[in-house]
Structures are given as structure tokens and as C-alpha cells.
GROMACS .gro file of C-alpha atoms in nm:
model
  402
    1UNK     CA    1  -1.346 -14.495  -6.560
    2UNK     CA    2  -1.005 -14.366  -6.438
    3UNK     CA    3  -1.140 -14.040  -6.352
    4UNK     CA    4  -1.424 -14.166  -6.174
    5UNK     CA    5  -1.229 -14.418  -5.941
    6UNK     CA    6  -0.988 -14.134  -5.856
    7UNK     CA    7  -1.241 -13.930  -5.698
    8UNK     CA    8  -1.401 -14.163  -5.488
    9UNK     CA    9  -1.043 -14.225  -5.277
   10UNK     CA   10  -1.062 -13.866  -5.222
   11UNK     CA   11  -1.386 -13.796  -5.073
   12UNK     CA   12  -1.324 -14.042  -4.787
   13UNK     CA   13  -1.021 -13.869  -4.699
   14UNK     CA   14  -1.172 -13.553  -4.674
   15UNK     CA   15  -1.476 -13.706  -4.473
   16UNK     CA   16  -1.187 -13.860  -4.261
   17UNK     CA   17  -1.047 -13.548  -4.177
   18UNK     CA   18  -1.404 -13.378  -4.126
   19UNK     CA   19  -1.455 -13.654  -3.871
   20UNK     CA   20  -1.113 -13.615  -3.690
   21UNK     CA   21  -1.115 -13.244  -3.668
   22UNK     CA   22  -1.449 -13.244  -3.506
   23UNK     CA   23  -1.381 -13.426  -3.260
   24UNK     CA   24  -1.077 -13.263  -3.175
   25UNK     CA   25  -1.270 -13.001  -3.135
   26UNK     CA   26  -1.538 -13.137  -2.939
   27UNK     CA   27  -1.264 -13.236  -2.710
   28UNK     CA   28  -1.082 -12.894  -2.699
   29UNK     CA   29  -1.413 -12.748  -2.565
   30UNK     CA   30  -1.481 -13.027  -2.282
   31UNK     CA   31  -1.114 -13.075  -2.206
   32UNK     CA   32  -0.952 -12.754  -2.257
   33UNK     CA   33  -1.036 -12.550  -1.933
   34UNK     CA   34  -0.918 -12.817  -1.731
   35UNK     CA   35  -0.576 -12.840  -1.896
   36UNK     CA   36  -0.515 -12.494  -1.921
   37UNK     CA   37  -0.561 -12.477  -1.543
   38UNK     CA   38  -0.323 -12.706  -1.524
   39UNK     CA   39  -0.082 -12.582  -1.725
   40UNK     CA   40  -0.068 -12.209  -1.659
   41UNK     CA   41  -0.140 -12.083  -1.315
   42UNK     CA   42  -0.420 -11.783  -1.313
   43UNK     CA   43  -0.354 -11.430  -1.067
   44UNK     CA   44  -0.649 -11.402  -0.824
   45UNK     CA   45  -0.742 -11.136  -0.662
   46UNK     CA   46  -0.805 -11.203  -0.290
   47UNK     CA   47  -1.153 -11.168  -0.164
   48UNK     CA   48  -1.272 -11.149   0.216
   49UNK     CA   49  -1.337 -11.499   0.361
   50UNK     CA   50  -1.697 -11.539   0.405
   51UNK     CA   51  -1.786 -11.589   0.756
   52UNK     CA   52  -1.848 -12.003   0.823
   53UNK     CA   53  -2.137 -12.088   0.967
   54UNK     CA   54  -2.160 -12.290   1.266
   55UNK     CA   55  -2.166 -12.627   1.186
   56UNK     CA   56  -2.396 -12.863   1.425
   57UNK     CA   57  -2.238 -13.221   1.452
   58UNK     CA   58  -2.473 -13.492   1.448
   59UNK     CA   59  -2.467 -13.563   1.805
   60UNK     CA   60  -2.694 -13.290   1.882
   61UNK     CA   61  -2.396 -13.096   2.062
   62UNK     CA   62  -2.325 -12.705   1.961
   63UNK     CA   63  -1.977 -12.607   1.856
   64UNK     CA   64  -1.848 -12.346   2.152
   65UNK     CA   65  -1.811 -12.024   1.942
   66UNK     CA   66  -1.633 -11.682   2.047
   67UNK     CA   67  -1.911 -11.390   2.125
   68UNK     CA   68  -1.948 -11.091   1.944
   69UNK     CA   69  -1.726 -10.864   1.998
   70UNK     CA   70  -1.801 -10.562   2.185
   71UNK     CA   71  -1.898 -10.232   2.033
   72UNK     CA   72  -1.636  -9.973   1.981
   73UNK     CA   73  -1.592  -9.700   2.265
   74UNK     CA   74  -1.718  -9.387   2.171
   75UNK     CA   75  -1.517  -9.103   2.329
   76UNK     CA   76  -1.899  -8.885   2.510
   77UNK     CA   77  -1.842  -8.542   2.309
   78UNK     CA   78  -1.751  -8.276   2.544
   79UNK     CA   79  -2.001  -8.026   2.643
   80UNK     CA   80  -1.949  -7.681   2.457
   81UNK     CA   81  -1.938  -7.445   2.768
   82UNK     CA   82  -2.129  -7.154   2.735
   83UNK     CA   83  -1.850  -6.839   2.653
   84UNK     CA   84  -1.905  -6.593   2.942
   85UNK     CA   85  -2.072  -6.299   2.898
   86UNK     CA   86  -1.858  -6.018   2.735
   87UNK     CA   87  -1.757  -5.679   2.927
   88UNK     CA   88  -1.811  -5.399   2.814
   89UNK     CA   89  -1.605  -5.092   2.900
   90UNK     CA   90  -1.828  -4.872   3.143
   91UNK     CA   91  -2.022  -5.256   3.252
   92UNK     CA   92  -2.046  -5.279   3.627
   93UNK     CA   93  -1.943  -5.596   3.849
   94UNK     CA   94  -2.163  -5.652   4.114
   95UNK     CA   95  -2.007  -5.925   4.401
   96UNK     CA   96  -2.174  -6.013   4.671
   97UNK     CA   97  -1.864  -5.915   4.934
   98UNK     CA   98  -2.132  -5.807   5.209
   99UNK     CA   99  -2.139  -6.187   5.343
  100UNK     CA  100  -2.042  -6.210   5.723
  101UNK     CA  101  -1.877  -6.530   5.851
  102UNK     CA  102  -1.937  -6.684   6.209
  103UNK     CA  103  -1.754  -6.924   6.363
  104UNK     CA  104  -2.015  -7.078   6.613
  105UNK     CA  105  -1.981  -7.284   6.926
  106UNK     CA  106  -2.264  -7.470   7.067
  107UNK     CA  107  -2.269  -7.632   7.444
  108UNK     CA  108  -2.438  -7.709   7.692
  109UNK     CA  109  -2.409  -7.580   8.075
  110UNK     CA  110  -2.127  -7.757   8.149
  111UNK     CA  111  -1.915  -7.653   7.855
  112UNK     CA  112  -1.952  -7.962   7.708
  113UNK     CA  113  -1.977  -7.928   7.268
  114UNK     CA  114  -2.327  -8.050   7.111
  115UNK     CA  115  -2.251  -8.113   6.776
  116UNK     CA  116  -2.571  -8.197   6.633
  117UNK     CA  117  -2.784  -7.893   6.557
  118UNK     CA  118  -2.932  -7.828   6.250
  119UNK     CA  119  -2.951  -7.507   6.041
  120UNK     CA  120  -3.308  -7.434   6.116
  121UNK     CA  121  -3.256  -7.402   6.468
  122UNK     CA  122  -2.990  -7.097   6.444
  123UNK     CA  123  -3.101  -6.745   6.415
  124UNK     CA  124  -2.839  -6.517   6.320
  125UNK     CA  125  -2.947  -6.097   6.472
  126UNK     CA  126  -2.751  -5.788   6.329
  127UNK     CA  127  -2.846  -5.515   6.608
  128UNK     CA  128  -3.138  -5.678   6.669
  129UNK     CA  129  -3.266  -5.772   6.381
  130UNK     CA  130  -3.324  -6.080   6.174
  131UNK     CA  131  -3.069  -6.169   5.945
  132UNK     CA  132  -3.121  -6.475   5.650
  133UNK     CA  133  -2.867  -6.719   5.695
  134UNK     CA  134  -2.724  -6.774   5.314
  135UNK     CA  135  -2.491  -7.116   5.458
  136UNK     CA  136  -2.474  -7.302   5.642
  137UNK     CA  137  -2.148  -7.602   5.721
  138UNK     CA  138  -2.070  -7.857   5.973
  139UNK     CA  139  -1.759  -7.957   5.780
  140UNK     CA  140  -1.429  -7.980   5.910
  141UNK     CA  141  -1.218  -7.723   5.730
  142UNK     CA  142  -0.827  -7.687   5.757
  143UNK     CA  143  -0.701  -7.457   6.027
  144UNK     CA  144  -0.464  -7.213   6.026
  145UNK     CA  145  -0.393  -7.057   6.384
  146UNK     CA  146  -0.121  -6.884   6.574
  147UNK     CA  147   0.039  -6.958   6.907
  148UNK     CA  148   0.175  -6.638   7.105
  149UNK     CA  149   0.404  -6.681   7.433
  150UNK     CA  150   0.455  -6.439   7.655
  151UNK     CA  151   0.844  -6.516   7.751
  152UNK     CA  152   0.883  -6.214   7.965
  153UNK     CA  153   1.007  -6.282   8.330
  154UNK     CA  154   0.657  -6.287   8.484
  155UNK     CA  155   0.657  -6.603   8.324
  156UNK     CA  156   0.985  -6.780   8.459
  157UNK     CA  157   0.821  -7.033   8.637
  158UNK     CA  158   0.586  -7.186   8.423
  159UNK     CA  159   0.768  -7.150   8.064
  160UNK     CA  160   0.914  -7.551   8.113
  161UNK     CA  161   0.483  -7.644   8.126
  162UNK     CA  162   0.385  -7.392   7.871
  163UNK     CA  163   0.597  -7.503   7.606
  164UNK     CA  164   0.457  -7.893   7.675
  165UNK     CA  165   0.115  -7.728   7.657
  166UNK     CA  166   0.192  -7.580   7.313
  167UNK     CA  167   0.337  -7.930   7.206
  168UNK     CA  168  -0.020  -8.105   7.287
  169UNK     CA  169  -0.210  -7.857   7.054
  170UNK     CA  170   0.053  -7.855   6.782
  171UNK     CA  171   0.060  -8.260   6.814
  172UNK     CA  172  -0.302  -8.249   6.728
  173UNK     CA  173  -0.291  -8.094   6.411
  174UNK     CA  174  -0.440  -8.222   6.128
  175UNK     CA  175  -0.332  -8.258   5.766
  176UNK     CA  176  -0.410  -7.911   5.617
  177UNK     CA  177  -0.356  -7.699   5.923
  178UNK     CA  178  -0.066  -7.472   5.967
  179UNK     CA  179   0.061  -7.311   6.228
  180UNK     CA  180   0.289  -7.046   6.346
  181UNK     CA  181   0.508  -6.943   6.635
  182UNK     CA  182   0.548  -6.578   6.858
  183UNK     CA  183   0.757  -6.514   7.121
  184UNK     CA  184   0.678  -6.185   7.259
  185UNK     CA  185   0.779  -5.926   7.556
  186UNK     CA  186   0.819  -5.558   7.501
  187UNK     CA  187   0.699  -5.336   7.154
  188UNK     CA  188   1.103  -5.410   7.026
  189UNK     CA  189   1.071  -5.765   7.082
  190UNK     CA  190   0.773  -5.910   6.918
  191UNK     CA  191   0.940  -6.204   6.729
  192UNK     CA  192   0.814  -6.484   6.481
  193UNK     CA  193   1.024  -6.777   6.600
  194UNK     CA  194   0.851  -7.033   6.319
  195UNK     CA  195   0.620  -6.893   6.061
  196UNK     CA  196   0.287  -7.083   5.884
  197UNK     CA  197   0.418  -7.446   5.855
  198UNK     CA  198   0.212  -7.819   5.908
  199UNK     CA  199   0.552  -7.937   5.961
  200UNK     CA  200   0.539  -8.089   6.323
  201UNK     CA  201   0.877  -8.151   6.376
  202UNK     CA  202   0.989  -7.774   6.284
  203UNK     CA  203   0.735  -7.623   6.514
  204UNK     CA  204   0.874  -7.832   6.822
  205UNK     CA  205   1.196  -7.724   6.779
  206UNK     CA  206   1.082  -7.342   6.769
  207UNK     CA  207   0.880  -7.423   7.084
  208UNK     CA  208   1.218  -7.571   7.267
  209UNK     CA  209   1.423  -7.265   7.125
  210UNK     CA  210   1.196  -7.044   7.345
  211UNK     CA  211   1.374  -6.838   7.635
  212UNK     CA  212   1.281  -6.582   7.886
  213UNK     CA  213   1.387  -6.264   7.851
  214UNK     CA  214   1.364  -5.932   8.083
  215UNK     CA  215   1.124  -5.644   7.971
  216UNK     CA  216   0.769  -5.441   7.943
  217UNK     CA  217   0.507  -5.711   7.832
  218UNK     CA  218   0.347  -5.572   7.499
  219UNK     CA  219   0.061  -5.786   7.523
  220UNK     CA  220  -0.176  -5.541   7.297
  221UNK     CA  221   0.088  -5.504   7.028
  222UNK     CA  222   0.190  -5.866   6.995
  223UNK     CA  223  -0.208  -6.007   6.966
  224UNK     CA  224  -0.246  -5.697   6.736
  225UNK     CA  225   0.001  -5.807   6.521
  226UNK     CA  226  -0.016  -6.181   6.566
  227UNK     CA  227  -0.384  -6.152   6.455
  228UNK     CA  228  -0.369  -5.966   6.150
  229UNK     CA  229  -0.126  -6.212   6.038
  230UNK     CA  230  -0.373  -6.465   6.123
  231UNK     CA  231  -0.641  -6.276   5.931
  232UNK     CA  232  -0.416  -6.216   5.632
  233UNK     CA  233  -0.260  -6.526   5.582
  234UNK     CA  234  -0.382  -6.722   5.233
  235UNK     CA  235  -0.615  -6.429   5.242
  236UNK     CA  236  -0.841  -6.461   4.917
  237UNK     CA  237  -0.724  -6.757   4.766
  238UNK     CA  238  -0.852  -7.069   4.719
  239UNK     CA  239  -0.772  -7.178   5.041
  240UNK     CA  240  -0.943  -6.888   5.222
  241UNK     CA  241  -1.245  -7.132   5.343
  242UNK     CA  242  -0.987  -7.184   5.649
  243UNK     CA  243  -1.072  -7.167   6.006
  244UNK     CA  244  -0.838  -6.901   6.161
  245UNK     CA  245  -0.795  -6.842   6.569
  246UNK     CA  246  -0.502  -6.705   6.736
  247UNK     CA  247  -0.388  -6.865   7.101
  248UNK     CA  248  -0.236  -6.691   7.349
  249UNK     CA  249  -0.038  -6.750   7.662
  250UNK     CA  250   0.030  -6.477   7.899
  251UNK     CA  251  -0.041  -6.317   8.265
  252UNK     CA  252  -0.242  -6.069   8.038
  253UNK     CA  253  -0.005  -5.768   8.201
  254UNK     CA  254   0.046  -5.483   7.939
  255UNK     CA  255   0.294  -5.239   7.993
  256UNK     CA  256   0.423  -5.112   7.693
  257UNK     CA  257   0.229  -5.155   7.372
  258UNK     CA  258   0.210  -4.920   7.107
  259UNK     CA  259  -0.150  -4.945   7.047
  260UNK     CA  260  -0.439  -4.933   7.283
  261UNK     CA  261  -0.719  -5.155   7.364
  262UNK     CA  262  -0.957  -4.973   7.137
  263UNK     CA  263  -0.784  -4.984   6.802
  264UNK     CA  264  -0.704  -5.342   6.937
  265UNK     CA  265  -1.025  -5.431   6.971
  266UNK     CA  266  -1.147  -5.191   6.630
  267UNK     CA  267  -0.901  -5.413   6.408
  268UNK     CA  268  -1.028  -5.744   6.581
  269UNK     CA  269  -1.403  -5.652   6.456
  270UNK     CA  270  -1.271  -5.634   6.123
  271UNK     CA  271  -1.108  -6.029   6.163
  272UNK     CA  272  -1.267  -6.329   6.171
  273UNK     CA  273  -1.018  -6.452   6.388
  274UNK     CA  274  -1.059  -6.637   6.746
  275UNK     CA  275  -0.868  -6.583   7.006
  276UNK     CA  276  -0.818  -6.843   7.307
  277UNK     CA  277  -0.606  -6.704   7.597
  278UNK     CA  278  -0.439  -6.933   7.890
  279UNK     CA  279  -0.407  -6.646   8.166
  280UNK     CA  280  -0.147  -6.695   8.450
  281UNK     CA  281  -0.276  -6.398   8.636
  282UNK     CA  282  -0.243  -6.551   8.994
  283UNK     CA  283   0.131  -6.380   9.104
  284UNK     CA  284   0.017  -6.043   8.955
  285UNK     CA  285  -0.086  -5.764   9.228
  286UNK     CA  286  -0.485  -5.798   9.360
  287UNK     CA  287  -0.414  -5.435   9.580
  288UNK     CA  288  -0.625  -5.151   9.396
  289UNK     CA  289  -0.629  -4.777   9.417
  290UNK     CA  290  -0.853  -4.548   9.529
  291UNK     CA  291  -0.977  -4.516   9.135
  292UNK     CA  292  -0.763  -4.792   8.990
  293UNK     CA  293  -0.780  -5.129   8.907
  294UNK     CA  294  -0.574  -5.357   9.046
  295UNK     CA  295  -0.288  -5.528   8.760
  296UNK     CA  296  -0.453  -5.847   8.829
  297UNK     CA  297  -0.826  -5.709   8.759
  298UNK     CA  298  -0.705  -5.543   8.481
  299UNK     CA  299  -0.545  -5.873   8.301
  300UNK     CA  300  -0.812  -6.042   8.356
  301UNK     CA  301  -1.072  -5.842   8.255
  302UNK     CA  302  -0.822  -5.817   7.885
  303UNK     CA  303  -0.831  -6.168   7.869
  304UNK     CA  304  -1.192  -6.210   7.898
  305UNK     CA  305  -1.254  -5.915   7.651
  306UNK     CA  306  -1.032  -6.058   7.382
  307UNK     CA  307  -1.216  -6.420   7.420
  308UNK     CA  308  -1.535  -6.326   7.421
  309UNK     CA  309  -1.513  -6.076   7.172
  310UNK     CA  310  -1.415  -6.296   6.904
  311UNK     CA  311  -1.587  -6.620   7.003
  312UNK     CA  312  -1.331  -6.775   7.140
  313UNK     CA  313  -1.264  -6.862   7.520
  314UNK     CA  314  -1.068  -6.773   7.791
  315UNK     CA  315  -0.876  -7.040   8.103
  316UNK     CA  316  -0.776  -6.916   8.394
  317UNK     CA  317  -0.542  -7.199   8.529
  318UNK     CA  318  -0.479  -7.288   8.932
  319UNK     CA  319  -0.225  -7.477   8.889
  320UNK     CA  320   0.069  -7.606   8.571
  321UNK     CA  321  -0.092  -7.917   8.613
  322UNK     CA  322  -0.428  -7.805   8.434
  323UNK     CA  323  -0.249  -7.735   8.129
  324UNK     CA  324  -0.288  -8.044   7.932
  325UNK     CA  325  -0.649  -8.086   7.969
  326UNK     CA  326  -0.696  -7.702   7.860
  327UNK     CA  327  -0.475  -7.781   7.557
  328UNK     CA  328  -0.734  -8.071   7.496
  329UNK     CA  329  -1.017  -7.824   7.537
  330UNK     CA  330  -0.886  -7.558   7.299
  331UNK     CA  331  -0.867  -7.842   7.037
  332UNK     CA  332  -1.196  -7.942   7.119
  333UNK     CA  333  -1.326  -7.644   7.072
  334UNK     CA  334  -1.127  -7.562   6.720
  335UNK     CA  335  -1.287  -7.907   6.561
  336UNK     CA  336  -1.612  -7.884   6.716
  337UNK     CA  337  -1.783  -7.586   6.548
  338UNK     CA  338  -2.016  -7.481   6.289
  339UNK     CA  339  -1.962  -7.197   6.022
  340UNK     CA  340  -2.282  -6.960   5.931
  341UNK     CA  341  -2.247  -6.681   5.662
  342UNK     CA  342  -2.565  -6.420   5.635
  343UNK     CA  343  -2.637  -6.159   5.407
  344UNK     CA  344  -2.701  -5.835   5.636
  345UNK     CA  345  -2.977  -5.652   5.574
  346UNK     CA  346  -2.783  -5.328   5.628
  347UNK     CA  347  -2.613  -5.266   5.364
  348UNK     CA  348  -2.519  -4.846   5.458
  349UNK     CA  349  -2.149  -4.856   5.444
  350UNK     CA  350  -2.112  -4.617   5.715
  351UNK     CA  351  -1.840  -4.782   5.916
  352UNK     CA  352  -2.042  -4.840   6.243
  353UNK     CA  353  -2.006  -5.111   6.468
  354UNK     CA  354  -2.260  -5.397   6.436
  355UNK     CA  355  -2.412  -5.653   6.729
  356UNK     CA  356  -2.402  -5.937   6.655
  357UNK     CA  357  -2.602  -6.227   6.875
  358UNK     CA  358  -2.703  -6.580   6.759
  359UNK     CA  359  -2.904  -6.779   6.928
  360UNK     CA  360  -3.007  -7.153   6.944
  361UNK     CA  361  -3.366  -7.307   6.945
  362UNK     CA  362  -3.318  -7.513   7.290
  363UNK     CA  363  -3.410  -7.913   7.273
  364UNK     CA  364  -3.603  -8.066   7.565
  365UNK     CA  365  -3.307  -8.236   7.706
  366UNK     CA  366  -3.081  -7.965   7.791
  367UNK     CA  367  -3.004  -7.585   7.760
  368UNK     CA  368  -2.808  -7.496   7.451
  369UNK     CA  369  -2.599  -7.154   7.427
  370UNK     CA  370  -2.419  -7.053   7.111
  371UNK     CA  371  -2.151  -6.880   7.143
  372UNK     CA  372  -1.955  -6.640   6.841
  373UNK     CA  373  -1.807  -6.303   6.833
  374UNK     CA  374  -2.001  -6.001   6.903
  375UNK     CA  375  -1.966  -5.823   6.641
  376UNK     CA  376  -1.854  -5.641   6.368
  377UNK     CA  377  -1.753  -5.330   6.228
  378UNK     CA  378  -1.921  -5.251   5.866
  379UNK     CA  379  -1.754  -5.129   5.563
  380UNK     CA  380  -1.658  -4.750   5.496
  381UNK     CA  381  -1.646  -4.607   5.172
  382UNK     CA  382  -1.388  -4.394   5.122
  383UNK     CA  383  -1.210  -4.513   5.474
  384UNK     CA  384  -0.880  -4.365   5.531
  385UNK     CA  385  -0.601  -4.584   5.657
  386UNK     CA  386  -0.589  -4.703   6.023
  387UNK     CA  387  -0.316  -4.581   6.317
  388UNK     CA  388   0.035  -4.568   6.216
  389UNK     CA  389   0.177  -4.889   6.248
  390UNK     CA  390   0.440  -4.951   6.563
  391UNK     CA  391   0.793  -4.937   6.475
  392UNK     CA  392   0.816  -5.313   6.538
  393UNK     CA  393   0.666  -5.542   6.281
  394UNK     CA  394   0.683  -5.905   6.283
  395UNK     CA  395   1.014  -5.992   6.159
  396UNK     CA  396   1.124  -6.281   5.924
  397UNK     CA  397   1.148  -6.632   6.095
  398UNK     CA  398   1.384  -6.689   6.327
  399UNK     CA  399   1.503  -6.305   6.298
  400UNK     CA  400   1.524  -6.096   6.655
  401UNK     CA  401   1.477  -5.726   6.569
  402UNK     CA  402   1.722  -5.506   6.756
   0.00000   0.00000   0.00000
């Protein structure tokens, strides 16, 4: 009986503590994760915030939202050029250096420009014959020109008006033209005063520095040379697409140049150079010889030559007081012309002198005359130099040879 009533005690207790310990663990497992959170803070790792979605408030209304942003720029790749074409040692070149350039005038009977002609109404002749016009411009291109005084005595009277002349073409250049300054009277004293500059200001002051000074004109040797420094000048760079002309003011009298008329005029046919020429030929001698020209016959018939033979024109003034509106028609006539390059069809490079005529289809309105140098001389192979040159070169600006 003892035994038995100790044992009973004893099994509640242990069914007490069954009880108790389950649900302490019953509670563990619906209480625990929330109390551990609590107690003991967790490391994270950070995840991107997903994007919210636009929320639509129950009046109906949208919320404003920023627009998509724009795509990234994407640099355009750039084009792999194609590698030129290798060179072999032995290859030949070829370069099309045949094509002739011409400076052409158009007007009409009075002298008056016409500026609107089109390439199809321009035929370009080579001795005659056809030639195919490869371009063909109406662009106004930089020019580069030369202005050449005669300052020998015959010119005493007028030097005051010639140097205002030269100030009204010079105060019409443009930006990208340059222009230089001769003075000029005998072979020894063939001066460049101011060489190529587009500065205004420097070029006046070379004009007023001009004097008059006794001696043989050298009118042959100073175009000669004034010319071919024309010609040469930014020769076969990328500013060679320049229009080049040479002006010159003078009674056309030579007496002592070291070249002739005929290499004169051989070297101008190898220029594309115009030449405009102001002639004060009036106070010159009209008596001739039995055989001989007269001095003034003979000027003028220089002056004409040299304007005509490189497309360019010749004045013949009365009076000083036609000088300004012949400087305006010299610029006139530099802005108001069109440039035509052909391919000749002769291609013998014998050295012979080519004719050269272009003419213009004429309009119902009025006749139109072209007007460009006559010609040309073609290339020699195997061409020795030219004449010896005079002992007298153009000298560094502002430098007087002895």
C-alpha cells in the first residue's frame, strides 16, 4: 500500500512536466522568429529597388512621371578608308598636267560684263579645232595681281593721279587677294617697293613712297619680270586656284630693256597671267620716219599687244580725270569673269605655239564677245632653259639695287 501510493504522486509530476515542456515548445516555434529579430539584428545584403509602379489615385487623375530616358549616343564607326594602291618600283604615274586654264570675259558691245552664260554656250578651239571643256566655274576665287608704275620722268605730271588710281584698285580688294608693288625705269632699276601682302594699309604707304626718277624706261624687262612673279607666286599649292593679272601704268616707251618683245611675249604664252595697261601715250612723239614708227605708234601698239594677248585690256586715257572710273573698270573686269579648263586634243609636246579662240553662242537680245588670251605655247620635252636672265632681278622689298 505504501509502494503503490508513492507512485501515483510521481506520474503526475512527470505528466506535469510533459505538459509544460510542450508548450514551451509550441511557443518557441510560433514566438521565436519574432524575438530573435528583435533581439539580434540580421546583415542584409542590398538588392536593387524594384521599379514602383505608377500608382492611379482615385480621382481618376495620372501621377506626372519623368520620360524615359534617352538612348545612349553611339559614337557612327568611322569609315575604314581604302589604303591606296601600292607603288611599285618601275610603276608609272600618269597626271593629267595637259589641262589649259582660261580666264574668260564676256560683254556686250558696249563693254559692258554679262555675267550670266552658261557652260553649254562656250566653245573652247585649239588651232581650229574643237576642244572638250573638262570645267567649268563662275566662282569668285582670290586674286593675286601686281601693280607696275612707270616712275620715270615721262611720267612727272601725272604720278600725284596715278598713285590715287592705284589706291582705288588696292581699296577694292577682297579678303584673300594679295597684292604687290613695282616701281620701275631703266634695266638697273626695276624695284619691288611692297611684295605679295592683303595688308591695305602697307600697300598705301608703298604707293605714297613712290618718286620719279631720271632714266631709259625698261618697260619689256619690268612686265617680264613683274609677270613671272605673278605666275610663280603660291605656284602649286593649295592655293594655286587663284586668279593672277598683272596691271600696268606707263607711256608704254621702251628704251632699254634687256629682253625683246618676242621672248616677252614667248614667256607670257607660257603664264596664265592678265595684263591690264593704263597708257599715257599722248606727250610721246606722233612724227614717223621714212620706215619707222613713230614712239607714240610704237607704245601703243605694245600696249595693245600685251592686253590682248593675255585677255586682259588696254585704256588709253584723255585726260587724269578718267582715272578713277578706269580703276573701277579694271576691278570690274577682275570679279566679273568665268574660268574654263579643256583637255587639248594635241597632246605632241613639240613646243609650238597654239591659237587659241573661244567663242560665245549669242542670245537674241544682244551680241556677246568673249574675250581670253590667244594662246599658248605647248610643252617641250627635253626643252632647254630660256634667255639668260638680265642682270637686274627683282630685289627684296623695299631694297633699290645699285
Amino acid at each position: 500500500m505504501v509502494r503503490s501510493s508513492g507512485l501515483v504522486p510521481n506520474l503526475s509530476v512527470r505528466r506535469t512536466t510533459v505538459f509544460v515542456t510542450s508548450v514551451f515548445i509550441i511557443s518557441a516555434f510560433v514566438l521565436g522568429p519574432r524575438a530573435e529579430g528583435q533581439d539580434r539584428p540580421r546583415t542584409q545584403t542590398a538588392s536593387p529597388s524594384p521599379t514602383p509602379t505608377p500608382q492611379t489615385p482615385k480621382s481618376g487623375r495620372r501621377l506626372p512621371t519623368l520620360g524615359e530616358a534617352p538612348p545612349v549616343p553611339k559614337l557612327k564607326p568611322t569609315p575604314t578608308p581604302t589604303p591606296p594602291e601600292e607603288i611599285e618600283e618601275g610603276d608609272k604615274i600618269r597626271i593629267n598636267a595637259d589641262l589649259v586654264q582660261l580666264h574668260v570675259r564676256v560683254i556686250d558691245r558696249n563693254n559692258r560684263p554679262i555675267n550670266n552664260v552658261p557652260q553649254s554656250d562656250f566653245h573652247v578651239f585649239e588651232d581650229g579645232v574643237p576642244q572638250p571643256i573638262e570645267a567649268f566655274s563662275r566662282e569668285e576665287v582670290p586674286i593675286s595681281y601686281g601693280l607696275a608704275v612707270d616712275t620715270s620722268g615721262s611720267l612727272r605730271a601725272q604720278l600725284a593721279t596715278v598713285i590715287d588710281a592705284g589706291k582705288a584698285i588696292i581699296n577694292s580688294n577682297k579678303p584673300g587677294d594679295e597684292t604687290f608693288l613695282v616701281r620701275f625705269v631703266g634695266r638697273d632699276n626695276t624695284e619691288t617697293v611692297q611684295d605679295f601682302t592683303p595688308n591695305k594699309e602697307a600697300l598705301m604707304d608703298a604707293l605714297d613712297n613712290m618718286y620719279i626718277e631720271g632714266g631709259q624706261s625698261a618697260v619689256v624687262d619690268a612686265v617680264y619680270l613683274s609677270a613671272e612673279h605673278v605666275a610663280e607666286y603660291q605656284k602649286g599649292t593649295q592655293n594655286d586656284r587663284r586668279r593672277r593679272a598683272l596691271i600696268v601704268i606707263t607711256d608704254g616707251e621702251d628704251r632699254n630693256s634687256f629682253y625683246n618683245q618676242e621672248q616677252l611675249f614667248a614667256r607670257l604664252r607660257e603664264e596664265d597671267v592678265q595684263i591690264f595697261v593704263i597708257g599715257f601715250v599722248n606727250d610721246l612723239d606722233k612724227e614717223a620716219g621714212f620706215i619707222r614708227k613713230s614712239p607714240r605708234e610704237k607704245a601703243v601698239n605694245l600696249i595693245n599687244k600685251l592686253a590682248s594677248e593675255t585677255g586682259g585690256r588696254a585704256f588709253f586715257p584723255e585726260s587724269l580725270s578718267e582715272l578713277p572710273a578706269i580703276a573701277n573698270e579694271i576691278i570690274r573686269d577682275l570679279r566679273t569673269q568665268y574660268v574654263i579648263a579643256y583637255n587639248p586634243t594635241n597632246k605632241t609636246p613639240d613646243g609650238t605655239y597654239r591659237a587659241i579662240k573661244v567663242t560665245v553662242d549669242q542670245s537674241t537680245s544682244d551680241k556677246r564677245i568673249a574675250l581670253t588670251r590667244t594662246g599658248r605655247l605647248a610643252r617641250k620635252e627635253g626643252a632647254t632653259a630660256g634667255p639668260k636672265a638680265p642682270p637686274v632681278r627683282l630685289p627684296a622689298t623695299g631694297v633699290k639695287k645699285p
